[in-house]
Short mmCIF file of C-alpha atoms and ligand atoms in Angstrom, two decimals:
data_model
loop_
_atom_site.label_atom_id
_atom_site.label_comp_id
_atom_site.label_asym_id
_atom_site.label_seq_id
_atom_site.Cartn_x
_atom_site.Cartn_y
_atom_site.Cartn_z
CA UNK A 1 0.00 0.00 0.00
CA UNK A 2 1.33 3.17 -1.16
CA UNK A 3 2.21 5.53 2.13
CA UNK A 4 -0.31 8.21 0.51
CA UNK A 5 -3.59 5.90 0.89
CA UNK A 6 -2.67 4.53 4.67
CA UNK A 7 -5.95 5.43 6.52
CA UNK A 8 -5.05 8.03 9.60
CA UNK A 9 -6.50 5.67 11.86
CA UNK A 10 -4.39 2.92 10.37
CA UNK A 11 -1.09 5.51 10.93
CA UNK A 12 1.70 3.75 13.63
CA UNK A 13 2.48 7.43 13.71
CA UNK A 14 -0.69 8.73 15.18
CA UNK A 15 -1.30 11.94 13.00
CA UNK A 16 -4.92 13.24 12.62
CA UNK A 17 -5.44 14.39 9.03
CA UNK A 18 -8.06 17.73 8.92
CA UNK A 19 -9.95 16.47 5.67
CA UNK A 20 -10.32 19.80 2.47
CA UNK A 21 -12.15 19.80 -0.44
CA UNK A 22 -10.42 21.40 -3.14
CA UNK A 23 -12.67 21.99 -6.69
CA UNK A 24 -10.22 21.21 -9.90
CA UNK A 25 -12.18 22.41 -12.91
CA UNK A 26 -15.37 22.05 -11.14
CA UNK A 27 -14.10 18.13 -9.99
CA UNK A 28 -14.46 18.18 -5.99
CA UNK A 29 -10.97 16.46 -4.89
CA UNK A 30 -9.96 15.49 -1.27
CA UNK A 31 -6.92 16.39 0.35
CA UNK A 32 -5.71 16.90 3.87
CA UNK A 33 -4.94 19.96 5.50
CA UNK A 34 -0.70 20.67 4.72
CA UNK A 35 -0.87 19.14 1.14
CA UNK A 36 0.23 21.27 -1.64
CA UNK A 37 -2.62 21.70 -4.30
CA UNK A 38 0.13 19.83 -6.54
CA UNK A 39 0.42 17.29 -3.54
CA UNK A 40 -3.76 17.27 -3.97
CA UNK A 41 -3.76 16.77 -7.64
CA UNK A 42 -1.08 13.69 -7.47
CA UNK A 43 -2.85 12.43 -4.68
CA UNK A 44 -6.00 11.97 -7.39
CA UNK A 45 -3.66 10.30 -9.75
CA UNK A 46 -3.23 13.00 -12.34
CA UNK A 47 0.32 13.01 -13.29
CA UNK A 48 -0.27 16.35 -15.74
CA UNK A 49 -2.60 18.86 -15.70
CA UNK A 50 -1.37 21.51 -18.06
CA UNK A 51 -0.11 21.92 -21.76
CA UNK A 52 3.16 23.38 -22.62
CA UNK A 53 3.75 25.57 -26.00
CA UNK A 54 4.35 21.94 -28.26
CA UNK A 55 1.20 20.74 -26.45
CA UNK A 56 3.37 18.09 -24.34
CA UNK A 57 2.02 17.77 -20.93
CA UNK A 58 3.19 19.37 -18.34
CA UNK A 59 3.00 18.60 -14.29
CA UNK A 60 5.35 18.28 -11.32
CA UNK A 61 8.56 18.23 -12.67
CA UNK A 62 10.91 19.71 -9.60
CA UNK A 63 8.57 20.23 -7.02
CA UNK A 64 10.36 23.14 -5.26
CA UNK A 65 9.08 25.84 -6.91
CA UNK A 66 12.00 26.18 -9.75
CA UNK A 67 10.44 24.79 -13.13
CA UNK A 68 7.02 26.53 -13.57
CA UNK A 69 5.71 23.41 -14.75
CA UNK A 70 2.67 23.17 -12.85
CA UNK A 71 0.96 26.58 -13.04
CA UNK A 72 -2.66 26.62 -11.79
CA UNK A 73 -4.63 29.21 -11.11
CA UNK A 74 -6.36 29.05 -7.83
CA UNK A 75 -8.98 31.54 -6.63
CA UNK A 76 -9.07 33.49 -9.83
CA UNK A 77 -5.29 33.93 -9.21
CA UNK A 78 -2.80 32.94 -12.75
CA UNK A 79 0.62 31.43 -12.80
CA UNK A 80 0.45 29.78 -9.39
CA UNK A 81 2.91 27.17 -8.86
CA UNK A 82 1.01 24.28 -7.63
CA UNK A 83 3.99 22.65 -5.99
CA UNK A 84 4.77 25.88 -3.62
CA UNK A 85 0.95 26.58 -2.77
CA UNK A 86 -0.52 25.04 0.49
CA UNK A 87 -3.91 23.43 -0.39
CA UNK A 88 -6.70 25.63 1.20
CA UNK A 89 -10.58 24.20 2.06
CA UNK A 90 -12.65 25.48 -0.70
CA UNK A 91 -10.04 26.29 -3.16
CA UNK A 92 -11.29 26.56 -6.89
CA UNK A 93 -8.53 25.41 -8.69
CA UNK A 94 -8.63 25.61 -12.99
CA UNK A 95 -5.94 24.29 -14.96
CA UNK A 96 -4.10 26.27 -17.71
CA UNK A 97 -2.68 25.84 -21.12
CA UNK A 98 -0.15 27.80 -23.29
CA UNK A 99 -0.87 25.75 -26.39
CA UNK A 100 -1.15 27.68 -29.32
CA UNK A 101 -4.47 29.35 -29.70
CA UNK A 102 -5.61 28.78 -26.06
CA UNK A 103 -6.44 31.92 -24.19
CA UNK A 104 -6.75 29.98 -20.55
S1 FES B 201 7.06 21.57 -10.20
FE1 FES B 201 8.60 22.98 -10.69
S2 FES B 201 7.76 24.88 -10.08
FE2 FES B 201 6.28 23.43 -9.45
#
């Protein structure tokens, strides 16, 4: 079992997850209060969620804020690097593209 899907009850650790609901283009998505909204969106299985100029897809690629790979916007707010921003309850979270001819 992969350390992401061990139930907090389950946890020899002992944490206590605080449950969020994050909305990715209108999708509601779980996540636990401390998760990135990149850490949300992996959590959900998508490995990509944007479209780079060629059209290749485009995720995490470092994770520490250094790429730009996974812009989001979040809360009406562009170019947000998914990987840097702490998930919030009730975020609305749309993906973007920057393939030719898309204005998102
Ligand atoms: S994955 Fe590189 S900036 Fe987010």
């Amino acid at each position: 079992m992969s350390p992401r899907l061990l139930r907090a009850d389950a946890d020899p650790v002992g944490r206590h997850d605080t449950p969020l609901t994050v909305t990715v283009n209108g999708e509601p998505l779980a996540g636990v209060a401390g998760q990135t909204v990149a850490g949300v969106l992996l959590a959900s299985g998508r490995r990509s969620w944007r479209a780079g100029p060629s059209g290749a897809p485009r995720g995490v690629f470092c994770g520490i804020g250094v790429c730009f790979d996974c812009l989001v916007t979040v809360n009406g707010e562009r170019d947000v690097r998914a990987c840097r921003r702490r998930a919030a309850d009730g975020d609305v979270v749309t993906t973007q593209s920057r393939e030719p001819g898309d204005a998102r």
